[in-house]
Short mmCIF file of C-alpha atoms in Angstrom, two decimals:
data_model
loop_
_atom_site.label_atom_id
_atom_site.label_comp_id
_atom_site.label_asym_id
_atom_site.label_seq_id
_atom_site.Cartn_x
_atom_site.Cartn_y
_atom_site.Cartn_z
CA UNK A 17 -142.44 -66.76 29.04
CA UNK A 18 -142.51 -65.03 32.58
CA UNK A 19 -143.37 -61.58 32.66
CA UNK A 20 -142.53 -58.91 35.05
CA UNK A 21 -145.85 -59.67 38.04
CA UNK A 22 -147.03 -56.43 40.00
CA UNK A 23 -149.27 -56.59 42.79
CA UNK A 24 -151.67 -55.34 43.63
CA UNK A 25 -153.41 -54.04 40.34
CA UNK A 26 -155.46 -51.89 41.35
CA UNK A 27 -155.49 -49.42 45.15
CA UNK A 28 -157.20 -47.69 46.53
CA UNK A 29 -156.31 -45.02 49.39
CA UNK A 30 -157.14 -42.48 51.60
CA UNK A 31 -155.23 -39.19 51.84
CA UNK A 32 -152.43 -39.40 54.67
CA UNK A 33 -151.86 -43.30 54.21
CA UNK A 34 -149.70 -45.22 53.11
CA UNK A 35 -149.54 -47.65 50.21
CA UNK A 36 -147.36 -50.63 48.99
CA UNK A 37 -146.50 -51.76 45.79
CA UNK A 38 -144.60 -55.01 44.84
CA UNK A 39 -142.62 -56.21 41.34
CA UNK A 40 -141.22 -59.59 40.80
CA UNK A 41 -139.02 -59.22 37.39
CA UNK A 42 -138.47 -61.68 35.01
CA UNK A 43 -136.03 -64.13 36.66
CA UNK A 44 -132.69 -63.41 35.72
CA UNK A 45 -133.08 -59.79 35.24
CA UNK A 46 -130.79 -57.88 37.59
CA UNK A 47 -132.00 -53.88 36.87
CA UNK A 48 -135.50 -53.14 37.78
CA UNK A 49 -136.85 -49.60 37.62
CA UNK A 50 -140.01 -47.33 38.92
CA UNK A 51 -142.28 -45.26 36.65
CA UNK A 52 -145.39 -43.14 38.12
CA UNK A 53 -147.45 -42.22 34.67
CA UNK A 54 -150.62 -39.65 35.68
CA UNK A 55 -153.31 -39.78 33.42
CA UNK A 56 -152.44 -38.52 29.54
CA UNK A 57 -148.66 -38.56 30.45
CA UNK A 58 -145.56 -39.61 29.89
CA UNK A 59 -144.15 -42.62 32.42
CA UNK A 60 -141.28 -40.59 34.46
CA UNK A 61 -138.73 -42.31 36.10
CA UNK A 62 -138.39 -42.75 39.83
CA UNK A 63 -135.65 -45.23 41.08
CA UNK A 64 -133.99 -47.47 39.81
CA UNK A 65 -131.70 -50.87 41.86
CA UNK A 66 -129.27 -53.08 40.26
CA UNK A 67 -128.12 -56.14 42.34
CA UNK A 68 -130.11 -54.75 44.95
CA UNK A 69 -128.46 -51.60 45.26
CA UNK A 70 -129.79 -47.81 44.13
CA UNK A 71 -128.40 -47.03 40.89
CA UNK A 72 -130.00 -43.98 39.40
CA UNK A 73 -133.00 -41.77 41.06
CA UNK A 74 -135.05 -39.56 39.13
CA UNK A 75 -138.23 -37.68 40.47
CA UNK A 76 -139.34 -39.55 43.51
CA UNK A 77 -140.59 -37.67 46.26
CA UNK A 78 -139.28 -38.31 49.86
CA UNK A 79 -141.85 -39.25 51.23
CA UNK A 80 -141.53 -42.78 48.70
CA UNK A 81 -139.09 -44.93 49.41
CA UNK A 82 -138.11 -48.43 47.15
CA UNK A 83 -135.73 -51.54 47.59
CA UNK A 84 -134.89 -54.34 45.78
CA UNK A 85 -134.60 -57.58 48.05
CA UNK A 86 -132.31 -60.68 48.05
CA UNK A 87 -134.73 -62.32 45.71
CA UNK A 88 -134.54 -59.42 43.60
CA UNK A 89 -138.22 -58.28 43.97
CA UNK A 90 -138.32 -54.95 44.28
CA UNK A 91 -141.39 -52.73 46.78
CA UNK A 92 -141.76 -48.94 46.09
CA UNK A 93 -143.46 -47.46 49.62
CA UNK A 94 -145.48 -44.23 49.56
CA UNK A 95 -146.24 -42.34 52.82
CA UNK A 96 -148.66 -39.58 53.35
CA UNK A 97 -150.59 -40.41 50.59
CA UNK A 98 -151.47 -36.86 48.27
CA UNK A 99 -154.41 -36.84 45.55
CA UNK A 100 -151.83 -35.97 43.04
CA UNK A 101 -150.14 -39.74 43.96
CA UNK A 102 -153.08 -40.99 42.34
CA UNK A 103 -151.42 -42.50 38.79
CA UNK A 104 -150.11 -45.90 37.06
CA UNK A 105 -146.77 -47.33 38.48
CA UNK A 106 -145.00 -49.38 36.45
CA UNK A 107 -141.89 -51.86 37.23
CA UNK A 108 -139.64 -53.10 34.63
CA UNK A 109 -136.96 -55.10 34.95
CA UNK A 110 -133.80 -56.00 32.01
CA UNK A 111 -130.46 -57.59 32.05
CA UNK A 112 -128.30 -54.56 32.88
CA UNK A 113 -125.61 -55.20 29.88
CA UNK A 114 -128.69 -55.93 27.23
CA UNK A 115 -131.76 -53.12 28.77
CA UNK A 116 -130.63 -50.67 26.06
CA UNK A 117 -130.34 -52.96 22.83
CA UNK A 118 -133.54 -55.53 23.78
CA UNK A 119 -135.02 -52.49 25.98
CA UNK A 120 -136.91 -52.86 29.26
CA UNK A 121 -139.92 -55.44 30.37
CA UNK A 122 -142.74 -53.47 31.85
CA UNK A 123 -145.25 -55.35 34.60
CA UNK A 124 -149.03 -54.48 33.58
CA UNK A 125 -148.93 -51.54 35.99
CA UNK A 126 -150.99 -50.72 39.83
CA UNK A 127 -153.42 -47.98 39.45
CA UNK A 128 -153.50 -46.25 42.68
CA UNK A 129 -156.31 -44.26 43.41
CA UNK A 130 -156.05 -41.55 46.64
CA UNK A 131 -159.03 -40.41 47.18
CA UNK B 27 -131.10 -31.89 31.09
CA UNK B 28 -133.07 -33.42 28.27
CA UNK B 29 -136.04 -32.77 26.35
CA UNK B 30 -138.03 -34.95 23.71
CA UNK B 31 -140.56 -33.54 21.12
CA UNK B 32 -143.14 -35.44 19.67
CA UNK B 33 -146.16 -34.68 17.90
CA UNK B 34 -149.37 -35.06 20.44
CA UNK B 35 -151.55 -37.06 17.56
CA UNK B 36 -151.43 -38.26 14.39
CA UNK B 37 -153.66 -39.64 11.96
CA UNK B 38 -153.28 -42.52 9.38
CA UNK B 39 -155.16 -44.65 6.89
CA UNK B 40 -155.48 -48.25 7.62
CA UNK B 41 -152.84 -50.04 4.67
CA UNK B 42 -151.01 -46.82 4.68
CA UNK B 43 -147.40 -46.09 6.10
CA UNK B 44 -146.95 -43.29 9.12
CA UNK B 45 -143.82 -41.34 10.40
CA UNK B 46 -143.65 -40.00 14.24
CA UNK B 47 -140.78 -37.51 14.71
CA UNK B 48 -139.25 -37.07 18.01
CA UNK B 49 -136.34 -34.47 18.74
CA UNK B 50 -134.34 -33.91 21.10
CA UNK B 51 -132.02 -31.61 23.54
CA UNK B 52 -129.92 -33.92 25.60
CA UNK B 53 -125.84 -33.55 26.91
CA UNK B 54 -125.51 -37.10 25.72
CA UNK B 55 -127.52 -40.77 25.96
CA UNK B 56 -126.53 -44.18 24.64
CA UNK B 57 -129.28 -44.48 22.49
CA UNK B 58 -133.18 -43.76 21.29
CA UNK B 59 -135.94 -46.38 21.87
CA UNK B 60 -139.41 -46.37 20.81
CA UNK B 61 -142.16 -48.11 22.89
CA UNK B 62 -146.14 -48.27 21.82
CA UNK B 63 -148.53 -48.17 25.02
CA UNK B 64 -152.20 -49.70 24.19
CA UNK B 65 -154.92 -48.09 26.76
CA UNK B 66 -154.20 -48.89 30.32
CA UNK B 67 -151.69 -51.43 28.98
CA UNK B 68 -148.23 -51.51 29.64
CA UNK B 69 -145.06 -50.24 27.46
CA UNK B 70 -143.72 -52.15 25.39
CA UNK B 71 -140.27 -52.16 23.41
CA UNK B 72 -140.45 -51.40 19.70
CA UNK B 73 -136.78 -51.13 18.86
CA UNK B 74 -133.46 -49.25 19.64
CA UNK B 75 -130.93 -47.13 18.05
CA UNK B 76 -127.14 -47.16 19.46
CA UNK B 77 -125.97 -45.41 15.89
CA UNK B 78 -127.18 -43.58 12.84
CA UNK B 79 -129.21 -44.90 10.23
CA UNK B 80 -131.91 -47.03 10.26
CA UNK B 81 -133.25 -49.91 12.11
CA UNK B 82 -135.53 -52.50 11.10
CA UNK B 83 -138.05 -54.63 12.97
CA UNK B 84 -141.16 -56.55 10.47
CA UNK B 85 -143.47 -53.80 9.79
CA UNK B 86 -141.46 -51.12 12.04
CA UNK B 87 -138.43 -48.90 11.16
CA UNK B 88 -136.69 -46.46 13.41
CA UNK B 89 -133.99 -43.76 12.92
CA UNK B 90 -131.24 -41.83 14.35
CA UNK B 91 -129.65 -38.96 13.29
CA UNK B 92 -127.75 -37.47 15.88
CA UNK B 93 -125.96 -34.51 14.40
CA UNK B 94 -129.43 -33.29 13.24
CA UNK B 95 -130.86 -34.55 17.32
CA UNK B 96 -133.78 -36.32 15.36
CA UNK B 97 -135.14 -39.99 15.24
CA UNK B 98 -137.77 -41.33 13.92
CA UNK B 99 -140.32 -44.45 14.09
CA UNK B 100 -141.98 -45.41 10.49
CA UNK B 101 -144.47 -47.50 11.07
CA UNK B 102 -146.17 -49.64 7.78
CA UNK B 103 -149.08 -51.47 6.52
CA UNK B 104 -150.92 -49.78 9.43
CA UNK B 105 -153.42 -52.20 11.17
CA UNK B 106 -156.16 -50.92 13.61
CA UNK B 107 -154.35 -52.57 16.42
CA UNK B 108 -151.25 -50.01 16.22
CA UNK B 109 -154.05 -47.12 17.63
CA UNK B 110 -151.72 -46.79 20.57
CA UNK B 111 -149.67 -44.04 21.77
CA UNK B 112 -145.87 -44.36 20.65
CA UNK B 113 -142.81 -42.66 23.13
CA UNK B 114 -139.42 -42.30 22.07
CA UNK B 115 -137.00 -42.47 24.69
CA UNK B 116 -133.53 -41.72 25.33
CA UNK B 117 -131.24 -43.69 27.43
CA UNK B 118 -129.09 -41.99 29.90
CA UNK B 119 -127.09 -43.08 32.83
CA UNK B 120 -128.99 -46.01 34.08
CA UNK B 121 -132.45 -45.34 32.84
CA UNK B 122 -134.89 -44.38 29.88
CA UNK B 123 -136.36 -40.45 29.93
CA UNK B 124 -139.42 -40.86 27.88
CA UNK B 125 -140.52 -38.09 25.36
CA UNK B 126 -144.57 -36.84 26.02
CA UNK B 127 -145.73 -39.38 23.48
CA UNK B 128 -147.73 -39.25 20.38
CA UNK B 129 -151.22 -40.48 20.11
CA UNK B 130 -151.85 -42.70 16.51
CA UNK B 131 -155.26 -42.80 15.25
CA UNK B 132 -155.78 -45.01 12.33
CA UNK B 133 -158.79 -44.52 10.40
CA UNK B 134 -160.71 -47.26 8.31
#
């Protein structure tokens, strides 16, 4: 079965740049959502699109920005690039009126490194 | 807002059956989830509870009591391969707020 794809898996980045991440849900799915998890932590929410549009934002800093595209993959940019960016980001993705009972699909994460 | 407690660790015997708590402080949610996250890997969905009472998945069972604010994922027949760290989660507006997670060790 497809599986929520992430690219790339792993980045690396100077302080001050900027950085791109991609998610291609599982076809079909209509919600996908952002999660930065640091090292030892808990995954916290960032953003979230449904049919391409925001639908919820949690924690994201301005200087990240996301969208979800016609083809419903979804990029999450990051600007001005701080050490403390350095952490997993997942994507997941669900059908909107099923996420809660069959929960969400999470991609295998990009560990982004600032260094 | 909304807070989840967990226990940081826990520690089981391989065979033997394990209970992770979770509490919470929340204005309202649809539901609690529980996901298990291997090392570096991904979350992944363990099961959900829209009501009270229990919910059961093969080896996995998960709870909801929410006049007492309290879930909780049983997990039996513990096998090495559920080491992992375990989150419950609540879902609220259009997303899932994850509690800090609890580490299981599982001896031999």
């Amino acid at each position: 079965a497809a599986g929520v794809i992430q690219s790339p898996r792993h980045l690396i980045k100077e302080k001050r740049e900027t950085a791109t991440l991609k998610c291609y849900p599982i076809p079909r799915h209509d919600t996908v959502y952002w999660y930065q998890q640091g090292p030892g932590q808990d995954p916290q929410f960032l953003i979230s699109f449904y049919e391409k549009m925001q639908s919820d934002k949690g924690s994201i800093p301005d200087r990240f920005s996301a969208q979800q595209f016609s083809d419903y993959h979804s990029e999450l940019n990051m600007s001005s690039l701080e050490l403390g960016d350095s952490a997993l980001y997942f994507c997941a993705s669900s059908p909107r009126d099923r996420g809660r009972r069959y929960g969400y699909t999470f991609g295998s994460g990009t560990r982004l490194t600032v260094v | 807002g909304q807070s989840l407690e967990q226990p940081s660790e826990v520690t089981a015997v391989e065979g033997a059956i394990v209970q992770i708590n979770c509490t919470y402080q929340t204005s309202g949610f649809y539901g609690l989830s529980w996901y298990q996250q291997h090392d570096g890997g991904a979350p992944t969905f363990l099961s959900y509870n829209a009501l009270d009472g229990l919910e059961e998945t093969g080896r996995f069972s998960s709870f909801l009591s929410r006049s007492d604010s309290y879930g909780y994922l049983l997990l039996q027949e513990l096998q090495m391969k559920d080491s992992a760290s375990y989150f419950c989660a609540l879902y609220r507006d259009d997303k899932i707020i994850f509690g800090k997670g609890t580490r299981l060790h599982i001896l031999p």
